[in-house]
Amino acid sequence: MRIIGTGSALPKKIVTNDELSKIVETSDEWITDRTGIRERRIAVDETTVSMAAEAGKKALEDAKIDAGQIDLLIVSTFTPDKSLPNTACAVQGILGCHHAVAFELNAACSGFLFALNTVCAYFSLGIYKKALIIGAETISKVLDWEDRSSCILFGDGAG
């Protein structure tokens, strides 16, 4: 198994540490010293599906693979836009991976690794040969923006 292409998608809106200091008791220096984070991206118009599809499209282009060649599509997210259709099936339709088995995996921060291991298992059994794995989150919609211990850490995006 090898990775032959990558892609990513980020929301347009940038929220800096200084902007967060207007919401919770913190400062740019406090956040940067503890985390190294200076800014994060927050979805306004973007959704988990739209960012996942954009990242998937870029990965396919980078790999020079047609969407119709994908056998397996896994989207890892704990912040889906809705339950049904799941994020992977929505992305499958947008990208045109019509021959792929598509499902969503929910494992939060370790989601990409679980998806990678799942693909490895399918590959080792010879069930599938080409897979697209996408990790996508819109954590901003479930984040407690008044909790300094967590709101400083997270942003939205897909890869």
PDB file of C-alpha atoms in Angstrom:
ATOM      1  CA  MET A   1       0.000   0.000   0.000  1.00  0.00           C
ATOM      2  CA  ARG A   2       1.227   3.500  -0.779  1.00  0.00           C
ATOM      3  CA  ILE A   3      -0.116   7.040  -0.806  1.00  0.00           C
ATOM      4  CA  ILE A   4      -0.001   8.421  -4.349  1.00  0.00           C
ATOM      5  CA  GLY A   5      -1.863  11.713  -3.925  1.00  0.00           C
ATOM      6  CA  THR A   6      -2.969  14.200  -1.313  1.00  0.00           C
ATOM      7  CA  GLY A   7      -5.359  17.129  -1.155  1.00  0.00           C
ATOM      8  CA  SER A   8      -6.777  19.512   1.398  1.00  0.00           C
ATOM      9  CA  ALA A   9      -9.525  22.078   1.866  1.00  0.00           C
ATOM     10  CA  LEU A  10      -9.853  24.889   4.375  1.00  0.00           C
ATOM     11  CA  PRO A  11     -12.627  27.352   5.123  1.00  0.00           C
ATOM     12  CA  LYS A  12     -12.066  30.953   4.086  1.00  0.00           C
ATOM     13  CA  LYS A  13     -12.643  32.480   7.535  1.00  0.00           C
ATOM     14  CA  ILE A  14      -9.529  32.823   9.698  1.00  0.00           C
ATOM     15  CA  VAL A  15      -9.878  33.318  13.462  1.00  0.00           C
ATOM     16  CA  THR A  16      -6.736  34.594  15.159  1.00  0.00           C
ATOM     17  CA  ASN A  17      -5.744  34.203  18.785  1.00  0.00           C
ATOM     18  CA  ASP A  18      -6.358  37.929  19.281  1.00  0.00           C
ATOM     19  CA  GLU A  19      -9.932  37.452  18.072  1.00  0.00           C
ATOM     20  CA  LEU A  20     -10.388  34.540  20.499  1.00  0.00           C
ATOM     21  CA  SER A  21      -9.163  36.730  23.355  1.00  0.00           C
ATOM     22  CA  LYS A  22     -12.342  38.786  22.863  1.00  0.00           C
ATOM     23  CA  ILE A  23     -14.464  35.687  23.563  1.00  0.00           C
ATOM     24  CA  VAL A  24     -12.536  33.936  26.362  1.00  0.00           C
ATOM     25  CA  GLU A  25      -9.902  35.003  28.850  1.00  0.00           C
ATOM     26  CA  THR A  26      -6.734  34.327  26.877  1.00  0.00           C
ATOM     27  CA  SER A  27      -4.103  36.024  24.748  1.00  0.00           C
ATOM     28  CA  ASP A  28      -2.114  35.347  21.613  1.00  0.00           C
ATOM     29  CA  GLU A  29       0.995  34.812  23.750  1.00  0.00           C
ATOM     30  CA  TRP A  30      -0.761  32.343  26.110  1.00  0.00           C
ATOM     31  CA  ILE A  31      -2.127  30.223  23.225  1.00  0.00           C
ATOM     32  CA  THR A  32       1.043  30.363  21.112  1.00  0.00           C
ATOM     33  CA  ASP A  33       3.320  29.465  24.041  1.00  0.00           C
ATOM     34  CA  ARG A  34       1.234  26.415  24.942  1.00  0.00           C
ATOM     35  CA  THR A  35       0.154  25.159  21.522  1.00  0.00           C
ATOM     36  CA  GLY A  36       2.090  26.885  18.759  1.00  0.00           C
ATOM     37  CA  ILE A  37      -1.262  27.799  17.190  1.00  0.00           C
ATOM     38  CA  ARG A  38      -1.673  31.375  15.943  1.00  0.00           C
ATOM     39  CA  GLU A  39      -4.859  31.023  13.909  1.00  0.00           C
ATOM     40  CA  ARG A  40      -7.456  28.493  12.875  1.00  0.00           C
ATOM     41  CA  ARG A  41      -9.984  28.193  10.045  1.00  0.00           C
ATOM     42  CA  ILE A  42     -13.702  28.230  10.827  1.00  0.00           C
ATOM     43  CA  ALA A  43     -16.441  27.117   8.427  1.00  0.00           C
ATOM     44  CA  VAL A  44     -19.137  29.655   7.664  1.00  0.00           C
ATOM     45  CA  ASP A  45     -20.406  28.733   4.199  1.00  0.00           C
ATOM     46  CA  GLU A  46     -18.424  25.483   3.995  1.00  0.00           C
ATOM     47  CA  THR A  47     -19.730  22.137   5.233  1.00  0.00           C
ATOM     48  CA  THR A  48     -18.106  18.856   6.144  1.00  0.00           C
ATOM     49  CA  VAL A  49     -19.275  17.455   2.795  1.00  0.00           C
ATOM     50  CA  SER A  50     -18.097  20.431   0.718  1.00  0.00           C
ATOM     51  CA  MET A  51     -14.632  20.441   2.295  1.00  0.00           C
ATOM     52  CA  ALA A  52     -14.326  16.648   2.050  1.00  0.00           C
ATOM     53  CA  ALA A  53     -15.302  16.731  -1.621  1.00  0.00           C
ATOM     54  CA  GLU A  54     -12.812  19.517  -2.371  1.00  0.00           C
ATOM     55  CA  ALA A  55      -9.993  17.675  -0.585  1.00  0.00           C
ATOM     56  CA  GLY A  56     -10.926  14.433  -2.352  1.00  0.00           C
ATOM     57  CA  LYS A  57     -10.970  16.126  -5.755  1.00  0.00           C
ATOM     58  CA  LYS A  58      -7.519  17.593  -5.152  1.00  0.00           C
ATOM     59  CA  ALA A  59      -6.166  14.212  -3.991  1.00  0.00           C
ATOM     60  CA  LEU A  60      -7.499  12.511  -7.121  1.00  0.00           C
ATOM     61  CA  GLU A  61      -5.955  15.213  -9.313  1.00  0.00           C
ATOM     62  CA  ASP A  62      -2.635  14.931  -7.466  1.00  0.00           C
ATOM     63  CA  ALA A  63      -2.665  11.141  -7.909  1.00  0.00           C
ATOM     64  CA  LYS A  64      -3.756  11.474 -11.542  1.00  0.00           C
ATOM     65  CA  ILE A  65      -6.566   9.005 -10.841  1.00  0.00           C
ATOM     66  CA  ASP A  66     -10.072   9.178 -12.296  1.00  0.00           C
ATOM     67  CA  ALA A  67     -12.846   9.026  -9.690  1.00  0.00           C
ATOM     68  CA  GLY A  68     -14.309   6.008 -11.492  1.00  0.00           C
ATOM     69  CA  GLN A  69     -11.185   3.992 -10.615  1.00  0.00           C
ATOM     70  CA  ILE A  70     -11.784   4.241  -6.861  1.00  0.00           C
ATOM     71  CA  ASP A  71     -12.960   0.968  -5.288  1.00  0.00           C
ATOM     72  CA  LEU A  72     -13.333   2.203  -1.707  1.00  0.00           C
ATOM     73  CA  LEU A  73     -14.126   5.641  -0.269  1.00  0.00           C
ATOM     74  CA  ILE A  74     -13.912   6.259   3.472  1.00  0.00           C
ATOM     75  CA  VAL A  75     -14.628   9.616   5.061  1.00  0.00           C
ATOM     76  CA  SER A  76     -13.616   9.911   8.679  1.00  0.00           C
ATOM     77  CA  THR A  77     -15.558  12.532  10.638  1.00  0.00           C
ATOM     78  CA  PHE A  78     -17.292  13.016  13.956  1.00  0.00           C
ATOM     79  CA  THR A  79     -18.988  16.177  12.682  1.00  0.00           C
ATOM     80  CA  PRO A  80     -21.153  15.047   9.759  1.00  0.00           C
ATOM     81  CA  ASP A  81     -23.602  17.521   8.261  1.00  0.00           C
ATOM     82  CA  LYS A  82     -26.406  14.991   8.727  1.00  0.00           C
ATOM     83  CA  SER A  83     -26.868  11.300   9.492  1.00  0.00           C
ATOM     84  CA  LEU A  84     -28.226  10.183   6.130  1.00  0.00           C
ATOM     85  CA  PRO A  85     -26.935  10.101   3.559  1.00  0.00           C
ATOM     86  CA  ASN A  86     -23.634   9.785   5.367  1.00  0.00           C
ATOM     87  CA  THR A  87     -20.746  12.044   4.439  1.00  0.00           C
ATOM     88  CA  ALA A  88     -18.930   9.417   2.352  1.00  0.00           C
ATOM     89  CA  CYS A  89     -21.996   8.725   0.217  1.00  0.00           C
ATOM     90  CA  ALA A  90     -22.572  12.449  -0.352  1.00  0.00           C
ATOM     91  CA  VAL A  91     -18.907  12.897  -1.354  1.00  0.00           C
ATOM     92  CA  GLN A  92     -19.115   9.801  -3.566  1.00  0.00           C
ATOM     93  CA  GLY A  93     -21.918  11.419  -5.567  1.00  0.00           C
ATOM     94  CA  ILE A  94     -20.117  14.762  -5.883  1.00  0.00           C
ATOM     95  CA  LEU A  95     -16.820  13.225  -7.000  1.00  0.00           C
ATOM     96  CA  GLY A  96     -18.350  10.555  -9.231  1.00  0.00           C
ATOM     97  CA  CYS A  97     -16.809   7.548  -7.493  1.00  0.00           C
ATOM     98  CA  HIS A  98     -19.782   5.522  -8.697  1.00  0.00           C
ATOM     99  CA  HIS A  99     -18.100   2.115  -8.447  1.00  0.00           C
ATOM    100  CA  ALA A 100     -16.767   2.619  -4.928  1.00  0.00           C
ATOM    101  CA  VAL A 101     -18.047   1.212  -1.705  1.00  0.00           C
ATOM    102  CA  ALA A 102     -18.473   4.297   0.472  1.00  0.00           C
ATOM    103  CA  PHE A 103     -18.843   4.587   4.225  1.00  0.00           C
ATOM    104  CA  GLU A 104     -18.192   6.955   7.085  1.00  0.00           C
ATOM    105  CA  LEU A 105     -15.913   6.195   9.999  1.00  0.00           C
ATOM    106  CA  ASN A 106     -16.230   8.075  13.297  1.00  0.00           C
ATOM    107  CA  ALA A 107     -13.047   8.072  15.371  1.00  0.00           C
ATOM    108  CA  ALA A 108     -12.368  11.790  16.012  1.00  0.00           C
ATOM    109  CA  CYS A 109      -8.663  12.736  16.028  1.00  0.00           C
ATOM    110  CA  SER A 110      -7.470   9.242  15.169  1.00  0.00           C
ATOM    111  CA  GLY A 111      -9.981   8.837  12.332  1.00  0.00           C
ATOM    112  CA  PHE A 112      -7.498   9.018   9.461  1.00  0.00           C
ATOM    113  CA  LEU A 113      -5.317   6.335  11.060  1.00  0.00           C
ATOM    114  CA  PHE A 114      -8.301   4.037  11.610  1.00  0.00           C
ATOM    115  CA  ALA A 115      -9.370   4.608   7.992  1.00  0.00           C
ATOM    116  CA  LEU A 116      -5.834   3.899   6.768  1.00  0.00           C
ATOM    117  CA  ASN A 117      -5.724   0.649   8.759  1.00  0.00           C
ATOM    118  CA  THR A 118      -9.158  -0.316   7.434  1.00  0.00           C
ATOM    119  CA  VAL A 119      -8.007   0.236   3.852  1.00  0.00           C
ATOM    120  CA  CYS A 120      -4.832  -1.742   4.547  1.00  0.00           C
ATOM    121  CA  ALA A 121      -6.931  -4.679   5.735  1.00  0.00           C
ATOM    122  CA  TYR A 122      -9.142  -4.574   2.637  1.00  0.00           C
ATOM    123  CA  PHE A 123      -6.066  -4.307   0.380  1.00  0.00           C
ATOM    124  CA  SER A 124      -4.291  -7.211   2.097  1.00  0.00           C
ATOM    125  CA  LEU A 125      -7.332  -9.403   1.486  1.00  0.00           C
ATOM    126  CA  GLY A 126      -7.390  -8.367  -2.172  1.00  0.00           C
ATOM    127  CA  ILE A 127     -10.928  -6.990  -1.890  1.00  0.00           C
ATOM    128  CA  TYR A 128     -10.082  -3.478  -3.131  1.00  0.00           C
ATOM    129  CA  LYS A 129      -7.130  -1.984  -4.995  1.00  0.00           C
ATOM    130  CA  LYS A 130      -7.673   1.808  -5.031  1.00  0.00           C
ATOM    131  CA  ALA A 131      -9.045   3.778  -2.120  1.00  0.00           C
ATOM    132  CA  LEU A 132      -9.710   7.392  -1.259  1.00  0.00           C
ATOM    133  CA  ILE A 133      -9.502   8.328   2.425  1.00  0.00           C
ATOM    134  CA  ILE A 134     -10.708  11.727   3.570  1.00  0.00           C
ATOM    135  CA  GLY A 135     -10.656  13.166   7.066  1.00  0.00           C
ATOM    136  CA  ALA A 136     -13.024  16.141   7.429  1.00  0.00           C
ATOM    137  CA  GLU A 137     -14.293  18.089  10.416  1.00  0.00           C
ATOM    138  CA  THR A 138     -16.388  21.144  11.153  1.00  0.00           C
ATOM    139  CA  ILE A 139     -15.597  21.093  14.848  1.00  0.00           C
ATOM    140  CA  SER A 140     -16.568  24.756  15.194  1.00  0.00           C
ATOM    141  CA  LYS A 141     -20.260  23.785  15.116  1.00  0.00           C
ATOM    142  CA  VAL A 142     -19.926  21.543  18.205  1.00  0.00           C
ATOM    143  CA  LEU A 143     -17.249  23.472  20.100  1.00  0.00           C
ATOM    144  CA  ASP A 144     -17.935  25.310  23.353  1.00  0.00           C
ATOM    145  CA  TRP A 145     -16.596  28.734  22.419  1.00  0.00           C
ATOM    146  CA  GLU A 146     -16.542  29.748  26.096  1.00  0.00           C
ATOM    147  CA  ASP A 147     -14.221  26.883  27.139  1.00  0.00           C
ATOM    148  CA  ARG A 148     -10.674  28.226  26.891  1.00  0.00           C
ATOM    149  CA  SER A 149      -9.188  24.746  27.278  1.00  0.00           C
ATOM    150  CA  SER A 150     -10.723  23.530  24.011  1.00  0.00           C
ATOM    151  CA  CYS A 151     -11.796  26.441  21.783  1.00  0.00           C
ATOM    152  CA  ILE A 152      -8.163  27.500  21.300  1.00  0.00           C
ATOM    153  CA  LEU A 153      -7.185  24.105  19.878  1.00  0.00           C
ATOM    154  CA  PHE A 154      -9.591  23.335  17.072  1.00  0.00           C
ATOM    155  CA  GLY A 155     -10.466  24.518  13.601  1.00  0.00           C
ATOM    156  CA  ASP A 156     -12.232  23.138  10.558  1.00  0.00           C
ATOM    157  CA  GLY A 157     -10.882  21.544   7.412  1.00  0.00           C
ATOM    158  CA  ALA A 158     -10.406  18.388   5.361  1.00  0.00           C
ATOM    159  CA  GLY A 159      -7.547  16.361   3.945  1.00  0.00           C
TER     160      GLY A 159
END
